[in-house]
Short mmCIF file of N, CA and C in Angstrom, two decimals:
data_model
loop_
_atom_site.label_atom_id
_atom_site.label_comp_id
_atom_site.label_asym_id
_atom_site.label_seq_id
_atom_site.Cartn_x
_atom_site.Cartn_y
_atom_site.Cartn_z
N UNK A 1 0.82 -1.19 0.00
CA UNK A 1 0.00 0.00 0.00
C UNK A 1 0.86 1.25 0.00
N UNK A 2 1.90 1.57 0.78
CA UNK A 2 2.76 2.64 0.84
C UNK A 2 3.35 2.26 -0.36
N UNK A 3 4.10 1.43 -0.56
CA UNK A 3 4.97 1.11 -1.70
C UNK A 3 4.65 1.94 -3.13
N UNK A 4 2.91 2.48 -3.08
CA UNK A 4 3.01 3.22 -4.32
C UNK A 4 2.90 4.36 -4.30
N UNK A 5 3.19 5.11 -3.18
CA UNK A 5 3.21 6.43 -2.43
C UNK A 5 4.82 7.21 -3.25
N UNK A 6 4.74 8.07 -3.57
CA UNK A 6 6.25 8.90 -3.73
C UNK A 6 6.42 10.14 -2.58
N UNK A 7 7.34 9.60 -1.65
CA UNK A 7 7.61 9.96 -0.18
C UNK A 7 8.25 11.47 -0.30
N UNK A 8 9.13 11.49 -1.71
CA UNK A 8 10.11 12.73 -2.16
C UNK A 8 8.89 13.82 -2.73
N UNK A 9 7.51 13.63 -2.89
CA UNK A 9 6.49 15.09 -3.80
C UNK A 9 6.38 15.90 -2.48
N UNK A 10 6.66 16.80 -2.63
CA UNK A 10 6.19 18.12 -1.76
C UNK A 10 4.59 17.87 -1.46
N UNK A 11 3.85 17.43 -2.09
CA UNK A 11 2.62 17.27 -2.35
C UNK A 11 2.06 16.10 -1.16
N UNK A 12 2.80 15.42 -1.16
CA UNK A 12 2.51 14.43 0.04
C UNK A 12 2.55 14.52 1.55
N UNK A 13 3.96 15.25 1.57
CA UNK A 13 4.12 16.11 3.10
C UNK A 13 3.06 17.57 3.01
N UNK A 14 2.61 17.92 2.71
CA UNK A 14 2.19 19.13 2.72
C UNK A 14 0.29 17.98 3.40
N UNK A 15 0.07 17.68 2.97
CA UNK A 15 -1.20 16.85 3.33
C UNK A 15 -1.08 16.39 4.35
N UNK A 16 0.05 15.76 4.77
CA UNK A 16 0.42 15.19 6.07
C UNK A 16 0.27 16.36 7.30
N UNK A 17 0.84 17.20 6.63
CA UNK A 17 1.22 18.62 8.03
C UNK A 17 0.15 19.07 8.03
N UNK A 18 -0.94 19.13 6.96
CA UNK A 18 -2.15 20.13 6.96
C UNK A 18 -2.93 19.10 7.93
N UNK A 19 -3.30 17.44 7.39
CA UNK A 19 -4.19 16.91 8.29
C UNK A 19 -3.51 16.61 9.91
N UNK A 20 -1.86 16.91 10.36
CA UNK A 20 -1.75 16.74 11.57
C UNK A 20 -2.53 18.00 12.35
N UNK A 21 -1.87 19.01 11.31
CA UNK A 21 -2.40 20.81 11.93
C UNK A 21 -3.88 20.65 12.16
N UNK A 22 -4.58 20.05 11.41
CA UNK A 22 -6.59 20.19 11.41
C UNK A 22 -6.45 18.56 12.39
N UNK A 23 -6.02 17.94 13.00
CA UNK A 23 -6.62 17.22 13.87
C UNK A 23 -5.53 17.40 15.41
N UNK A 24 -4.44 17.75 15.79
CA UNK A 24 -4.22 18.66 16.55
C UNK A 24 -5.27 19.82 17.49
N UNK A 25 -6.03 20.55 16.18
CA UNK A 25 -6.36 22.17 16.73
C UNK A 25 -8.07 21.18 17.05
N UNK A 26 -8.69 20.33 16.24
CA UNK A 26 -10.01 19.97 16.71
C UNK A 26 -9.96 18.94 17.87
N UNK A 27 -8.73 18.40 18.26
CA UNK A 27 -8.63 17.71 19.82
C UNK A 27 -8.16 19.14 20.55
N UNK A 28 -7.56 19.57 20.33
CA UNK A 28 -7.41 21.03 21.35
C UNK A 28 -7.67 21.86 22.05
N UNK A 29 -9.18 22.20 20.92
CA UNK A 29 -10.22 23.18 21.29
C UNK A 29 -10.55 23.06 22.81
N UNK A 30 -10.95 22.05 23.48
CA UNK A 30 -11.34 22.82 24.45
C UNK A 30 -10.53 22.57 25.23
N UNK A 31 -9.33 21.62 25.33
CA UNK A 31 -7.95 21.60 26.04
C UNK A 31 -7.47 23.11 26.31
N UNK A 32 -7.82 24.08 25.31
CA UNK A 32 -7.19 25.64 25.23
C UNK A 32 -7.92 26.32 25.66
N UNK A 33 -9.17 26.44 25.51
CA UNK A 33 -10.04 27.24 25.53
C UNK A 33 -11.32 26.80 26.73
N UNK A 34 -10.98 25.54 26.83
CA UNK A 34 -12.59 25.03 27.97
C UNK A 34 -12.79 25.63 29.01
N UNK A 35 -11.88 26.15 29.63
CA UNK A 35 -11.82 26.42 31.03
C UNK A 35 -12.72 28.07 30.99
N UNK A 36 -12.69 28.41 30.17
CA UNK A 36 -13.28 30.02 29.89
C UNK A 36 -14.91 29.53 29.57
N UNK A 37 -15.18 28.38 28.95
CA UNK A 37 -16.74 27.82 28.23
C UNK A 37 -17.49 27.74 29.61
N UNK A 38 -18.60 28.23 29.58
CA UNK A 38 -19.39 27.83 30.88
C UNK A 38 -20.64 27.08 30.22
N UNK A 39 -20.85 25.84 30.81
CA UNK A 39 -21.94 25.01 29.47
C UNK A 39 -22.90 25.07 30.88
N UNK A 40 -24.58 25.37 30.41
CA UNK A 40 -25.70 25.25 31.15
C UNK A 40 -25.61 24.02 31.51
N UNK A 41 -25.93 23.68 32.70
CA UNK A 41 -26.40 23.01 33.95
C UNK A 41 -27.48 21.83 32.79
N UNK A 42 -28.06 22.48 32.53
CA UNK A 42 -28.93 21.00 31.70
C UNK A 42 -28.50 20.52 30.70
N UNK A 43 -27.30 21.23 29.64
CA UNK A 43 -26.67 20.50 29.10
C UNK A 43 -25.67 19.85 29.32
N UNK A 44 -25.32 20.02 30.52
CA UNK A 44 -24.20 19.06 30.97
C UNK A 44 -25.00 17.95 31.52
N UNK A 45 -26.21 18.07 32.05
CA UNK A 45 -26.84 16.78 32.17
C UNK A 45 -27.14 15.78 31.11
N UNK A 46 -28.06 16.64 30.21
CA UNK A 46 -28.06 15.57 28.66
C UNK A 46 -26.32 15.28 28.23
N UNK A 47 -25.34 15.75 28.47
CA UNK A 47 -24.40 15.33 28.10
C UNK A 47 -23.48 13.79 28.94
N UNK A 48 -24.53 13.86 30.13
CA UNK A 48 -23.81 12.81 30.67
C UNK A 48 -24.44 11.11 30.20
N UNK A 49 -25.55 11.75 29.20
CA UNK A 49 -26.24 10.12 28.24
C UNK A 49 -25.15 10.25 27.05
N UNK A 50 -24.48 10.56 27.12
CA UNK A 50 -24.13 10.62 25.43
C UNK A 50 -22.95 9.83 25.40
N UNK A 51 -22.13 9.26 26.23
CA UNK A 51 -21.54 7.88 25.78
C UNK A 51 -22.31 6.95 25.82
N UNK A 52 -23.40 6.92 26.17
CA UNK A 52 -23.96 5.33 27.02
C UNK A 52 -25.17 5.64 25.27
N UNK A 53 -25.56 7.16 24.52
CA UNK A 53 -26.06 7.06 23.32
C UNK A 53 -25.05 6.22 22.16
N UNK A 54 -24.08 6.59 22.69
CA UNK A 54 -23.02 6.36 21.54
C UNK A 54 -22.60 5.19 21.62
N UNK A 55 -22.59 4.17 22.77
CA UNK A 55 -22.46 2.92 22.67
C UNK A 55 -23.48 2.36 21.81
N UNK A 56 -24.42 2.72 22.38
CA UNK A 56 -25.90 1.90 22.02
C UNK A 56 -25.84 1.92 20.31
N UNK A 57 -25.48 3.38 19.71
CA UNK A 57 -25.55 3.60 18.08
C UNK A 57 -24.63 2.67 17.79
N UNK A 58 -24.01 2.07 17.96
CA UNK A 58 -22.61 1.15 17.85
C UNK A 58 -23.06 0.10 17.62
N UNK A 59 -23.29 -0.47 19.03
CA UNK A 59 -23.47 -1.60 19.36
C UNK A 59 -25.43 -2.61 18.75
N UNK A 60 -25.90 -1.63 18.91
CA UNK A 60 -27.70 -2.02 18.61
C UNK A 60 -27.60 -2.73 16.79
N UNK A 61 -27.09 -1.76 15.82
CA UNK A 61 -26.98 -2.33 14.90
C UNK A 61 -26.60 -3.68 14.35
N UNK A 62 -25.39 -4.06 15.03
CA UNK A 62 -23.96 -5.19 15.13
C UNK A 62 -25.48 -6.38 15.63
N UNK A 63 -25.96 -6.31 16.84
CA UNK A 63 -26.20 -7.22 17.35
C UNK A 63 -27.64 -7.14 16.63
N UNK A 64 -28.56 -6.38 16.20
CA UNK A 64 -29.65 -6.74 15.69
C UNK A 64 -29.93 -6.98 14.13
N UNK A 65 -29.03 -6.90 13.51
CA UNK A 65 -28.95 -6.86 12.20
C UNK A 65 -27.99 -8.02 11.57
N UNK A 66 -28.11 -7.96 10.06
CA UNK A 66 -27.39 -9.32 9.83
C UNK A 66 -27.42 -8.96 8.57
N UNK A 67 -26.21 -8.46 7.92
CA UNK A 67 -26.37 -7.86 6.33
C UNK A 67 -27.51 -6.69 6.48
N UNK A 68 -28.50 -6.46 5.74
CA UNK A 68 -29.23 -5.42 5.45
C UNK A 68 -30.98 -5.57 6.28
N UNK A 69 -30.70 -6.99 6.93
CA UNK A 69 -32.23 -7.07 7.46
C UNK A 69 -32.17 -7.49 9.40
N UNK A 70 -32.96 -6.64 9.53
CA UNK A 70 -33.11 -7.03 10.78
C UNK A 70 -32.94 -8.25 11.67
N UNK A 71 -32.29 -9.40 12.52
CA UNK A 71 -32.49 -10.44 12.69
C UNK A 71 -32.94 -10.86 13.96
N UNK A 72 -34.42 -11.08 14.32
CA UNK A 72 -34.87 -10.86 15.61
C UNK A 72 -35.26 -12.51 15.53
N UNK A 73 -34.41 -13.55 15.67
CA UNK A 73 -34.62 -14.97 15.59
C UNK A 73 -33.59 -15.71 16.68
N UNK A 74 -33.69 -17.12 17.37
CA UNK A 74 -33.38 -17.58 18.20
C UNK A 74 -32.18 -17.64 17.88
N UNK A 75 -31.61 -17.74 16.21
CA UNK A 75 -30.03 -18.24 15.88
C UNK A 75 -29.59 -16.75 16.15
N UNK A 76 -29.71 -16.04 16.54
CA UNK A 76 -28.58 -14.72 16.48
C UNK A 76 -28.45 -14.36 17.53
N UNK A 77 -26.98 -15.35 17.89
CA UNK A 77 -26.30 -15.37 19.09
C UNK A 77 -25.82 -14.30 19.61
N UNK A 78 -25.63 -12.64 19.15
CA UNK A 78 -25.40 -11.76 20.09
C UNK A 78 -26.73 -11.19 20.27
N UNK A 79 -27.70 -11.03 19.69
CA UNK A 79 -28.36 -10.83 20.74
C UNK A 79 -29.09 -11.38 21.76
N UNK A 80 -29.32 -12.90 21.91
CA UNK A 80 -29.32 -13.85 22.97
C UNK A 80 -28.05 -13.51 23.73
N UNK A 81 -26.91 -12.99 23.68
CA UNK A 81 -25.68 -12.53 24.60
C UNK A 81 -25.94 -11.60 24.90
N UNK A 82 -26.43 -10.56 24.25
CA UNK A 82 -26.84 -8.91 24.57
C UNK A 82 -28.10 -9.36 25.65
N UNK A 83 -29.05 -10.09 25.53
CA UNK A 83 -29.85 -10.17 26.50
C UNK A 83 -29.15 -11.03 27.43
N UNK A 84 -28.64 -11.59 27.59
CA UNK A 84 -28.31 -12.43 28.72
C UNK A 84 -27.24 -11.61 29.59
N UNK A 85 -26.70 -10.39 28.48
CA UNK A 85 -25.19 -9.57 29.42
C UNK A 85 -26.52 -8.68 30.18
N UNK A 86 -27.48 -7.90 29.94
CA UNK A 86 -28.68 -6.74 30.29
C UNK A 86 -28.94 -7.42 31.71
N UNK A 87 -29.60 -8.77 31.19
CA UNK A 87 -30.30 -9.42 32.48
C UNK A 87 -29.04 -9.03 33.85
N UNK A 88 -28.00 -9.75 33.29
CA UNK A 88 -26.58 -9.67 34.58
C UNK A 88 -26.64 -8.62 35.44
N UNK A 89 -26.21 -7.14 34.28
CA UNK A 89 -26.00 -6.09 34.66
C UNK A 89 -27.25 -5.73 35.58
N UNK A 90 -28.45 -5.96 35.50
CA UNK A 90 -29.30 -5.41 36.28
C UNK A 90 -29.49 -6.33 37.63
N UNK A 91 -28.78 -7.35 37.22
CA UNK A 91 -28.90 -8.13 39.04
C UNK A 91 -27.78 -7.71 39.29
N UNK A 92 -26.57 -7.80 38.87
CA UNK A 92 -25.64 -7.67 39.48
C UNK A 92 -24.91 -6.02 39.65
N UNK A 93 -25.26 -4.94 38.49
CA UNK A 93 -24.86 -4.07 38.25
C UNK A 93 -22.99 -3.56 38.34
N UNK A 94 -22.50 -4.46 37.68
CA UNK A 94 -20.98 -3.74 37.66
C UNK A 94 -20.51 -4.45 36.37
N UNK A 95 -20.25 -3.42 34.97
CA UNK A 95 -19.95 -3.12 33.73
C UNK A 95 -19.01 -3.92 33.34
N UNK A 96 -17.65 -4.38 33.95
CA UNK A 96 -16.82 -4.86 33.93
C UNK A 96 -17.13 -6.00 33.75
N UNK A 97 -17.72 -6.92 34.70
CA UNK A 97 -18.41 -8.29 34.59
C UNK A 97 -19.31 -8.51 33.95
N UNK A 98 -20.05 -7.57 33.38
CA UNK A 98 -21.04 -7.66 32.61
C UNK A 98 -20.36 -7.61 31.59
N UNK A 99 -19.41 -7.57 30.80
CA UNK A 99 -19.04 -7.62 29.50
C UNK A 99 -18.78 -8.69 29.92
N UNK A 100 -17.51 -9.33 30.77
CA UNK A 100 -16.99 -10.70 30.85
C UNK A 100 -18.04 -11.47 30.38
N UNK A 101 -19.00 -11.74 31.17
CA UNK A 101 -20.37 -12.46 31.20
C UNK A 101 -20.66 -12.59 30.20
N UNK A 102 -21.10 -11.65 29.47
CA UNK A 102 -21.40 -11.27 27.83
C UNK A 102 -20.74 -11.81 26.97
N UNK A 103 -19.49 -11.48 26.77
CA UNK A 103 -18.64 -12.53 26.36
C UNK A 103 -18.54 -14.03 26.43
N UNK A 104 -18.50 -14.68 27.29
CA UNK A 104 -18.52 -15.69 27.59
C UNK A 104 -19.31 -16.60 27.02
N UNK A 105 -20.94 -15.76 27.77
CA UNK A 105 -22.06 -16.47 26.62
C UNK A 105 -22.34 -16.94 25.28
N UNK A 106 -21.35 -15.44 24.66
CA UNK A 106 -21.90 -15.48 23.17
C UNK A 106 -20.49 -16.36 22.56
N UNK A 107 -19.62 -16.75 23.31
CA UNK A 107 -18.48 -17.47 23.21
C UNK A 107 -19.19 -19.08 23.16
N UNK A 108 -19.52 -19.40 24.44
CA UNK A 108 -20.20 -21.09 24.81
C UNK A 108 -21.05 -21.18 23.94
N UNK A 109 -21.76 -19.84 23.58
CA UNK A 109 -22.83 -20.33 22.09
C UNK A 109 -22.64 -20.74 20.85
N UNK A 110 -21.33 -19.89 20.49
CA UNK A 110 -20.61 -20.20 19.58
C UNK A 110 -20.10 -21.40 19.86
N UNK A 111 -19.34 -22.22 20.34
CA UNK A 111 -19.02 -23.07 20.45
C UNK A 111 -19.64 -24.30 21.03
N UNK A 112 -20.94 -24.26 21.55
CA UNK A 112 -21.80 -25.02 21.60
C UNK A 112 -22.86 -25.46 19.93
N UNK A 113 -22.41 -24.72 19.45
CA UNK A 113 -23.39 -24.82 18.42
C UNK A 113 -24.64 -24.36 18.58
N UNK A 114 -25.17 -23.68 19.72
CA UNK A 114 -26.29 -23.81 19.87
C UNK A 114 -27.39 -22.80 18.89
N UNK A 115 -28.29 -23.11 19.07
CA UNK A 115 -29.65 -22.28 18.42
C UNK A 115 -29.19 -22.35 17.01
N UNK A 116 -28.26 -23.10 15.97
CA UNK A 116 -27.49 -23.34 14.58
C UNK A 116 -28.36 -23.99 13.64
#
């Protein structure tokens, strides 16, 4: 893949320095500047869903889907793991083990053959 790159064009470093310079200054921003930002009280609340949104946009697709169609059937072993990691977390509540758990399941399923 590099191999057909020409390392010597001005043209190549110049792209390099521009996209370090533009992703540098957009991790930065508020490294430089946050401490001056005062964000409302309720948006720092809606802001405290927004990893646990951003997992879910991630993760919901992967486990409910299968190519282009929905797959809400006994063979689709992550989400029989996705439900079986939910159930955990709510008896047991600690994230850490709840992935283990999660894992595990959709591991023994796989390798059980089961619901195939």
């Amino acid at each position: 893949m590099f191999d057909s790159i020409d390392w010597g064009r001005a043209d190549v470093w110049i792209a390099i320095a521009v996209l370090v310079v533009a992703t540098g200054a957009t991790r930065s921003t508020f490294w430089l500047v946050g401490h001056h930002i005062r964000i409302p009280r309720c948006v720092g609340e809606m802001l405290r869903y927004a990893p646990a949104c951003a997992l879910a946009a991630i993760i919901a697709p992967d486990m409910l889907m299968e190519g282009q169609q929905v797959h809400l059937e006994w063979s689709n072993l992550k989400l029989l793991s996705g439900i079986a990691a939910t159930v955990f977390f709510v008896i047991r509540r600690n994230m850490l083990q709840t992935i283990v758990f999660g894992m595990l399941v959709f591991t023994g399923l796989r390798l059980l053959h089961v619901f195939q």
